[in-house]
GROMACS .gro file of C-alpha atoms in nm:
model
  350
    1MET     CA    1   2.193   0.680   1.479
    2SER     CA    2   2.111   0.506   1.141
    3HIS     CA    3   2.090   0.178   1.091
    4THR     CA    4   2.167  -0.046   0.768
    5ILE     CA    5   2.006  -0.411   0.903
    6SER     CA    6   2.020  -0.646   0.629
    7ALA     CA    7   1.690  -0.805   0.455
    8GLN     CA    8   1.680  -1.035   0.720
    9ASP     CA    9   1.724  -0.952   1.078
   10LEU     CA   10   1.486  -0.747   0.967
   11ARG     CA   11   1.240  -0.983   0.879
   12THR     CA   12   1.343  -1.173   1.195
   13LYS     CA   13   1.310  -0.846   1.426
   14VAL     CA   14   0.987  -0.769   1.271
   15ALA     CA   15   0.860  -1.069   1.336
   16ARG     CA   16   0.904  -1.080   1.656
   17ILE     CA   17   0.736  -0.757   1.794
   18ILE     CA   18   0.443  -0.909   1.626
   19GLU     CA   19   0.455  -1.213   1.732
   20GLN     CA   20   0.473  -1.016   2.110
   21ALA     CA   21   0.203  -0.788   2.018
   22GLY     CA   22  -0.053  -1.128   2.020
   23SER     CA   23  -0.034  -1.293   1.697
   24THR     CA   24   0.139  -1.621   1.587
   25PRO     CA   25   0.428  -1.733   1.485
   26GLU     CA   26   0.312  -1.829   1.118
   27GLU     CA   27   0.123  -1.465   1.071
   28ALA     CA   28   0.369  -1.306   1.238
   29ALA     CA   29   0.650  -1.434   0.991
   30GLN     CA   30   0.394  -1.370   0.684
   31VAL     CA   31   0.290  -0.944   0.814
   32ALA     CA   32   0.716  -0.938   0.907
   33ASP     CA   33   0.739  -1.058   0.514
   34ASN     CA   34   0.518  -0.852   0.332
   35LEU     CA   35   0.616  -0.548   0.550
   36VAL     CA   36   1.052  -0.607   0.428
   37MET     CA   37   0.938  -0.678   0.078
   38ALA     CA   38   0.787  -0.287   0.075
   39ASN     CA   39   1.144  -0.176   0.211
   40LEU     CA   40   1.377  -0.361  -0.020
   41SER     CA   41   1.098  -0.330  -0.313
   42GLY     CA   42   1.166   0.143  -0.236
   43HIS     CA   43   0.839   0.241  -0.074
   44ASP     CA   44   0.966   0.227   0.272
   45SER     CA   45   0.608   0.418   0.375
   46HIS     CA   46   0.430   0.125   0.328
   47GLY     CA   47   0.758  -0.038   0.506
   48VAL     CA   48   0.884  -0.147   0.870
   49GLY     CA   49   0.817   0.158   0.961
   50MET     CA   50   0.444   0.112   1.038
   51VAL     CA   51   0.524  -0.137   1.250
   52PRO     CA   52   0.516   0.090   1.592
   53ARG     CA   53   0.077   0.226   1.511
   54TYR     CA   54   0.046  -0.154   1.419
   55VAL     CA   55   0.117  -0.212   1.815
   56ASP     CA   56  -0.054   0.086   1.910
   57ALA     CA   57  -0.406  -0.011   1.637
   58VAL     CA   58  -0.386  -0.369   1.855
   59LEU     CA   59  -0.279  -0.258   2.150
   60GLU     CA   60  -0.663   0.027   2.110
   61GLY     CA   61  -0.813  -0.284   1.957
   62GLY     CA   62  -0.844  -0.190   1.566
   63LEU     CA   63  -0.672  -0.438   1.417
   64SER     CA   64  -0.761  -0.788   1.589
   65PRO     CA   65  -0.452  -1.066   1.598
   66ASN     CA   66  -0.480  -1.381   1.395
   67THR     CA   67  -0.825  -1.301   1.241
   68GLY     CA   68  -0.918  -1.422   0.783
   69VAL     CA   69  -1.156  -1.296   0.601
   70LYS     CA   70  -1.472  -1.422   0.609
   71VAL     CA   71  -1.695  -1.525   0.331
   72VAL     CA   72  -1.988  -1.314   0.317
   73LEU     CA   73  -2.122  -1.432  -0.064
   74ASP     CA   74  -1.956  -1.613  -0.277
   75THR     CA   75  -2.150  -1.676  -0.673
   76GLY     CA   76  -1.847  -1.818  -0.803
   77PRO     CA   77  -1.710  -1.473  -1.046
   78LEU     CA   78  -1.868  -1.252  -0.738
   79LEU     CA   79  -1.682  -1.306  -0.365
   80THR     CA   80  -1.789  -1.054  -0.099
   81LEU     CA   81  -1.547  -1.065   0.185
   82ASP     CA   82  -1.500  -0.918   0.549
   83GLY     CA   83  -1.162  -0.874   0.665
   84GLN     CA   84  -1.280  -0.902   1.054
   85ARG     CA   85  -1.033  -0.563   1.075
   86GLY     CA   86  -0.770  -0.876   1.043
   87TYR     CA   87  -0.354  -0.777   0.937
   88GLY     CA   88  -0.378  -0.695   0.593
   89GLN     CA   89  -0.100  -0.861   0.506
   90ILE     CA   90  -0.284  -1.193   0.547
   91THR     CA   91  -0.661  -1.050   0.490
   92GLY     CA   92  -0.493  -0.963   0.079
   93VAL     CA   93  -0.323  -1.281   0.047
   94GLN     CA   94  -0.674  -1.478   0.125
   95THR     CA   95  -0.884  -1.232  -0.090
   96MET     CA   96  -0.587  -1.277  -0.410
   97GLN     CA   97  -0.591  -1.645  -0.323
   98MET     CA   98  -1.023  -1.696  -0.308
   99GLY     CA   99  -1.022  -1.455  -0.658
  100ILE     CA  100  -0.742  -1.637  -0.917
  101GLU     CA  101  -0.894  -1.937  -0.787
  102ARG     CA  102  -1.154  -1.825  -0.905
  103ALA     CA  103  -1.095  -1.603  -1.236
  104LYS     CA  104  -0.931  -1.984  -1.318
  105GLN     CA  105  -1.222  -2.143  -1.318
  106HIS     CA  106  -1.466  -1.845  -1.428
  107GLY     CA  107  -1.267  -1.685  -1.680
  108VAL     CA  108  -1.325  -1.365  -1.410
  109CYS     CA  109  -1.369  -1.250  -1.022
  110THR     CA  110  -1.452  -0.982  -0.792
  111VAL     CA  111  -1.384  -0.963  -0.574
  112ALA     CA  112  -1.514  -0.685  -0.237
  113LEU     CA  113  -1.320  -0.702   0.039
  114ARG     CA  114  -1.424  -0.475   0.333
  115ARG     CA  115  -1.331  -0.414   0.690
  116SER     CA  116  -0.922  -0.486   0.658
  117HIS     CA  117  -0.635  -0.338   0.823
  118HIS     CA  118  -0.363  -0.157   0.679
  119LEU     CA  119  -0.311  -0.340   0.361
  120GLY     CA  120  -0.002  -0.251   0.308
  121ARG     CA  121   0.144  -0.243  -0.048
  122ILE     CA  122  -0.081  -0.298  -0.347
  123GLY     CA  123   0.183  -0.386  -0.580
  124HIS     CA  124   0.221  -0.695  -0.348
  125PHE     CA  125  -0.142  -0.842  -0.433
  126ALA     CA  126  -0.157  -0.722  -0.821
  127GLU     CA  127   0.202  -0.933  -0.847
  128MET     CA  128   0.037  -1.225  -0.747
  129ALA     CA  129  -0.229  -1.266  -0.980
  130ALA     CA  130   0.004  -1.170  -1.258
  131ALA     CA  131   0.221  -1.452  -1.098
  132GLN     CA  132  -0.092  -1.668  -1.232
  133GLY     CA  133  -0.044  -1.493  -1.617
  134LEU     CA  134  -0.372  -1.307  -1.418
  135VAL     CA  135  -0.450  -0.971  -1.502
  136SER     CA  136  -0.579  -0.764  -1.234
  137MET     CA  137  -0.726  -0.381  -1.171
  138HIS     CA  138  -0.804  -0.230  -0.706
  139PHE     CA  139  -0.984   0.000  -0.617
  140VAL     CA  140  -0.876   0.129  -0.222
  141ASN     CA  141  -0.975   0.299   0.055
  142VAL     CA  142  -0.880   0.424   0.324
  143LEU     CA  143  -1.051   0.507   0.684
  144SER     CA  144  -0.833   0.698   0.942
  145ARG     CA  145  -0.758   0.997   0.990
  146PRO     CA  146  -0.813   1.219   0.616
  147VAL     CA  147  -0.450   1.400   0.527
  148VAL     CA  148  -0.552   1.473   0.129
  149ALA     CA  149  -0.780   1.782  -0.023
  150PRO     CA  150  -1.008   1.748  -0.260
  151PHE     CA  151  -0.896   1.967  -0.521
  152GLY     CA  152  -0.998   2.313  -0.400
  153GLY     CA  153  -1.013   2.241  -0.117
  154GLY     CA  154  -0.828   2.326   0.257
  155ASP     CA  155  -0.859   1.984   0.479
  156GLY     CA  156  -0.795   1.643   0.428
  157ARG     CA  157  -1.104   1.515   0.377
  158PHE     CA  158  -1.036   1.166   0.265
  159GLY     CA  159  -0.722   0.941   0.251
  160THR     CA  160  -0.404   0.849  -0.033
  161ASN     CA  161  -0.670   0.633  -0.164
  162PRO     CA  162  -0.473   0.349  -0.408
  163CYS     CA  163  -0.509   0.207  -0.688
  164CYS     CA  164  -0.322  -0.068  -0.889
  165ILE     CA  165  -0.373  -0.257  -1.255
  166GLY     CA  166  -0.133  -0.520  -1.302
  167VAL     CA  167  -0.083  -0.698  -1.650
  168PRO     CA  168   0.116  -1.005  -1.705
  169MET     CA  169   0.331  -1.007  -2.002
  170GLY     CA  170   0.437  -1.325  -2.090
  171ASN     CA  171   0.803  -1.414  -2.024
  172ARG     CA  172   0.858  -1.073  -1.882
  173ALA     CA  173   0.841  -0.948  -1.573
  174PRO     CA  174   0.516  -0.791  -1.497
  175PHE     CA  175   0.329  -0.444  -1.544
  176VAL     CA  176   0.276  -0.299  -1.202
  177LEU     CA  177   0.113   0.029  -1.120
  178ASP     CA  178   0.046   0.135  -0.895
  179PHE     CA  179   0.013   0.455  -0.704
  180ALA     CA  180  -0.185   0.648  -0.432
  181THR     CA  181  -0.454   0.960  -0.631
  182SER     CA  182  -0.244   1.240  -0.313
  183ARG     CA  183   0.098   1.330  -0.477
  184VAL     CA  184   0.287   1.157  -0.300
  185ALA     CA  185   0.184   0.832  -0.046
  186GLN     CA  186   0.080   0.939   0.348
  187GLY     CA  187   0.396   0.763   0.464
  188LYS     CA  188   0.671   0.907   0.266
  189MET     CA  189   0.581   1.256   0.516
  190ARG     CA  190   0.613   1.021   0.810
  191VAL     CA  191   0.927   0.950   0.616
  192ALA     CA  192   1.047   1.267   0.541
  193HIS     CA  193   1.017   1.444   0.855
  194ASN     CA  194   1.184   1.137   1.061
  195LYS     CA  195   1.428   1.256   0.835
  196GLY     CA  196   1.469   1.627   0.937
  197GLU     CA  197   1.360   1.683   0.537
  198GLN     CA  198   1.156   1.875   0.375
  199VAL     CA  199   1.020   1.834   0.026
  200PRO     CA  200   0.895   2.043  -0.315
  201LEU     CA  201   0.607   2.340  -0.297
  202GLY     CA  202   0.301   2.145  -0.481
  203HIS     CA  203   0.272   1.866  -0.224
  204LEU     CA  204   0.143   1.987   0.065
  205ILE     CA  205  -0.098   2.257   0.253
  206ASP     CA  206  -0.092   2.342   0.641
  207GLU     CA  207  -0.326   2.400   0.890
  208HIS     CA  208  -0.450   2.690   0.752
  209GLY     CA  209  -0.458   2.567   0.421
  210HIS     CA  210  -0.167   2.728   0.216
  211PRO     CA  211   0.131   2.576   0.002
  212THR     CA  212   0.413   2.455   0.260
  213THR     CA  213   0.690   2.228   0.251
  214ASP     CA  214   0.748   2.048   0.630
  215PRO     CA  215   0.647   1.767   0.646
  216GLY     CA  216   0.528   1.761   0.929
  217VAL     CA  217   0.210   1.942   0.916
  218VAL     CA  218   0.065   1.567   0.882
  219VAL     CA  219   0.206   1.427   1.040
  220VAL     CA  220   0.182   1.546   1.421
  221PRO     CA  221  -0.073   1.805   1.545
  222GLN     CA  222  -0.041   2.179   1.456
  223SER     CA  223   0.023   2.442   1.748
  224ASN     CA  224  -0.438   2.483   1.729
  225GLY     CA  225  -0.408   2.066   1.736
  226LEU     CA  226  -0.478   2.044   1.374
  227PHE     CA  227  -0.272   1.899   1.080
  228GLY     CA  228  -0.221   1.959   0.725
  229ALA     CA  229  -0.296   1.737   0.437
  230LEU     CA  230  -0.163   1.634   0.163
  231MET     CA  231  -0.301   1.728  -0.245
  232THR     CA  232  -0.347   1.508  -0.460
  233PHE     CA  233  -0.187   1.405  -0.756
  234GLY     CA  234  -0.318   1.542  -1.140
  235ASP     CA  235  -0.438   1.867  -0.982
  236HIS     CA  236  -0.850   1.738  -1.097
  237LYS     CA  237  -0.795   1.420  -1.220
  238GLY     CA  238  -0.648   1.241  -0.925
  239PHE     CA  239  -0.864   1.410  -0.703
  240GLY     CA  240  -1.127   1.235  -0.970
  241MET     CA  241  -0.969   0.929  -0.947
  242ALA     CA  242  -0.898   0.961  -0.560
  243VAL     CA  243  -1.317   0.989  -0.592
  244ALA     CA  244  -1.308   0.672  -0.749
  245CYS     CA  245  -1.190   0.421  -0.553
  246GLU     CA  246  -1.360   0.562  -0.222
  247LEU     CA  247  -1.669   0.510  -0.388
  248LEU     CA  248  -1.544   0.130  -0.505
  249GLY     CA  249  -1.323   0.042  -0.210
  250GLY     CA  250  -1.572   0.182   0.004
  251ALA     CA  251  -1.916   0.202  -0.081
  252LEU     CA  252  -1.961  -0.098  -0.349
  253THR     CA  253  -1.788  -0.335  -0.084
  254GLY     CA  254  -1.991  -0.274   0.177
  255GLY     CA  255  -1.646  -0.104   0.366
  256GLY     CA  256  -1.795   0.233   0.361
  257THR     CA  257  -1.634   0.552   0.298
  258TRP     CA  258  -1.533   0.861   0.513
  259HIS     CA  259  -1.776   1.148   0.609
  260GLN     CA  260  -1.696   1.190   0.927
  261GLU     CA  261  -1.493   1.483   1.176
  262ALA     CA  262  -1.122   1.286   1.260
  263ASP     CA  263  -1.017   1.125   1.567
  264ASN     CA  264  -0.701   1.019   1.703
  265GLN     CA  265  -0.740   0.604   1.665
  266ARG     CA  266  -0.429   0.411   1.517
  267ALA     CA  267  -0.600   0.202   1.290
  268VAL     CA  268  -0.579   0.170   0.875
  269ILE     CA  269  -0.879   0.041   0.796
  270ASN     CA  270  -0.882  -0.040   0.436
  271SER     CA  271  -1.192  -0.175   0.158
  272MET     CA  272  -1.071  -0.267  -0.134
  273LEU     CA  273  -1.278  -0.396  -0.492
  274THR     CA  274  -1.050  -0.635  -0.681
  275MET     CA  275  -1.117  -0.717  -1.073
  276LEU     CA  276  -0.933  -1.023  -1.173
  277ILE     CA  277  -0.967  -1.093  -1.557
  278ASP     CA  278  -0.840  -1.470  -1.730
  279PRO     CA  279  -0.641  -1.358  -2.089
  280VAL     CA  280  -0.675  -1.745  -2.185
  281ARG     CA  281  -1.073  -1.726  -2.139
  282LEU     CA  282  -1.105  -1.449  -2.286
  283GLY     CA  283  -0.963  -1.592  -2.570
  284THR     CA  284  -0.730  -1.289  -2.648
  285GLN     CA  285  -0.442  -1.484  -2.432
  286PRO     CA  286  -0.211  -1.480  -2.768
  287GLN     CA  287  -0.243  -1.177  -2.941
  288PHE     CA  288  -0.265  -1.025  -2.588
  289GLU     CA  289   0.119  -1.070  -2.533
  290GLN     CA  290   0.204  -1.079  -2.844
  291GLU     CA  291   0.136  -0.646  -2.824
  292ALA     CA  292   0.200  -0.572  -2.481
  293GLN     CA  293   0.558  -0.714  -2.603
  294ALA     CA  294   0.562  -0.511  -2.896
  295PHE     CA  295   0.446  -0.182  -2.707
  296ALA     CA  296   0.669  -0.257  -2.501
  297ASP     CA  297   0.924  -0.252  -2.676
  298TRP     CA  298   0.879  -0.013  -2.885
  299LEU     CA  299   0.823   0.243  -2.551
  300ARG     CA  300   1.234   0.181  -2.483
  301GLN     CA  301   1.268   0.232  -2.800
  302SER     CA  302   1.182   0.616  -2.686
  303PRO     CA  303   1.535   0.740  -2.713
  304ASN     CA  304   1.664   0.905  -2.320
  305ALA     CA  305   1.553   1.224  -2.222
  306PRO     CA  306   1.825   1.490  -2.125
  307ASP     CA  307   1.939   1.380  -1.711
  308SER     CA  308   1.757   1.043  -1.773
  309THR     CA  309   1.812   0.722  -1.847
  310GLY     CA  310   1.652   0.651  -2.038
  311VAL     CA  311   1.226   0.463  -2.062
  312LYS     CA  312   1.145   0.277  -1.762
  313LEU     CA  313   0.785   0.073  -1.676
  314ALA     CA  314   0.606   0.064  -1.387
  315GLY     CA  315   0.734  -0.202  -1.146
  316GLU     CA  316   1.148  -0.145  -1.287
  317PRO     CA  317   1.216   0.012  -1.000
  318GLU     CA  318   1.065  -0.188  -0.723
  319ARG     CA  319   1.220  -0.441  -0.902
  320ALA     CA  320   1.590  -0.295  -0.911
  321ALA     CA  321   1.585  -0.201  -0.612
  322ARG     CA  322   1.526  -0.532  -0.430
  323ILE     CA  323   1.867  -0.641  -0.570
  324GLU     CA  324   1.993  -0.332  -0.464
  325ARG     CA  325   1.897  -0.324  -0.125
  326GLU     CA  326   1.915  -0.752  -0.067
  327ARG     CA  327   2.232  -0.688  -0.141
  328GLN     CA  328   2.354  -0.388   0.073
  329GLY     CA  329   2.122  -0.405   0.322
  330ILE     CA  330   1.776  -0.174   0.425
  331TRP     CA  331   1.865   0.196   0.581
  332ILE     CA  332   1.661   0.281   0.898
  333ASP     CA  333   1.674   0.636   1.013
  334GLU     CA  334   1.693   0.720   1.337
  335ALA     CA  335   1.362   0.863   1.391
  336THR     CA  336   1.197   0.550   1.289
  337TRP     CA  337   1.387   0.320   1.382
  338ALA     CA  338   1.425   0.439   1.768
  339GLU     CA  339   0.990   0.409   1.755
  340ILE     CA  340   1.025   0.066   1.612
  341GLU     CA  341   1.246  -0.009   1.947
  342ALA     CA  342   1.013   0.195   2.182
  343ALA     CA  343   0.697   0.014   2.020
  344GLU     CA  344   0.892  -0.382   2.192
  345GLN     CA  345   0.933  -0.187   2.484
  346LYS     CA  346   0.524  -0.129   2.530
  347LEU     CA  347   0.474  -0.471   2.424
  348LYS     CA  348   0.678  -0.589   2.690
  349GLN     CA  349   0.560  -0.318   2.940
  350ARG     CA  350   0.233  -0.400   2.953
   0.00000   0.00000   0.00000
């Protein structure tokens, strides 16, 4: 049966599992908080459903508990950090804390984070920056089984390679644009597969390169042992953005790009290039805030399209979901819940 569980009870359960996998109580709590916040925000693909994969990655040695970032280079406005395969919920926050401090000091900071384990919802890091009045841009690549096909290609060659832009809006909630460059996130296909749902045409190709509506083609091996692949959003435009994320997030950070045959390792290694800008130090803060709010107001004055509830800016659906799910609880499908329970049993039996 499926479960509807309160956010706090879910945090407690996930923290217990992460701690059993070797993390300190403090690290386990931070990882659990981050995963549950993804569920609260409506992004179940980056939420507690990742726990079984994290447990497998720890047991395989691809994820290192209690490991923070190592400073490789620090010139002030330029930072290069090595995540040392630690939890991305830890290394990502450390990266942002250091970058925010430098940006406040120098006006700008570019941070290259390499070799972190799965960073989760990148919007979390943009929200951290926006809360300090900073603009942020994030380019991320993914080193694990390639699940996205290049435009014009017929198999997976790279990851979902997210891009995120966060913009503070003065005394209003920030603009947080956070998207995978695939048409949908890989985790959303895992959730759909676990629910037994089909997805619209145009999202996936099967292991032969043909269009399909079955999300299972990118979740479990098919009859020939191969997988299908996700497609990029916007055809060649999304493909171009995905390549940019691989080049900036992977190559420029020193974390590496994907150019090898797929393996069965469960670890998800991310590298991320983050650029932070302080509008105050840039000297444009008053105009920036005034113009940003004026433009948002202008957009909202557009009449509702048919069958639409009106214009929404990036970040608003997540904030609305948090209010609703905090009140009503978080729904976990039967298959995902069973996987989480099995991961906990696996740790108890080792």
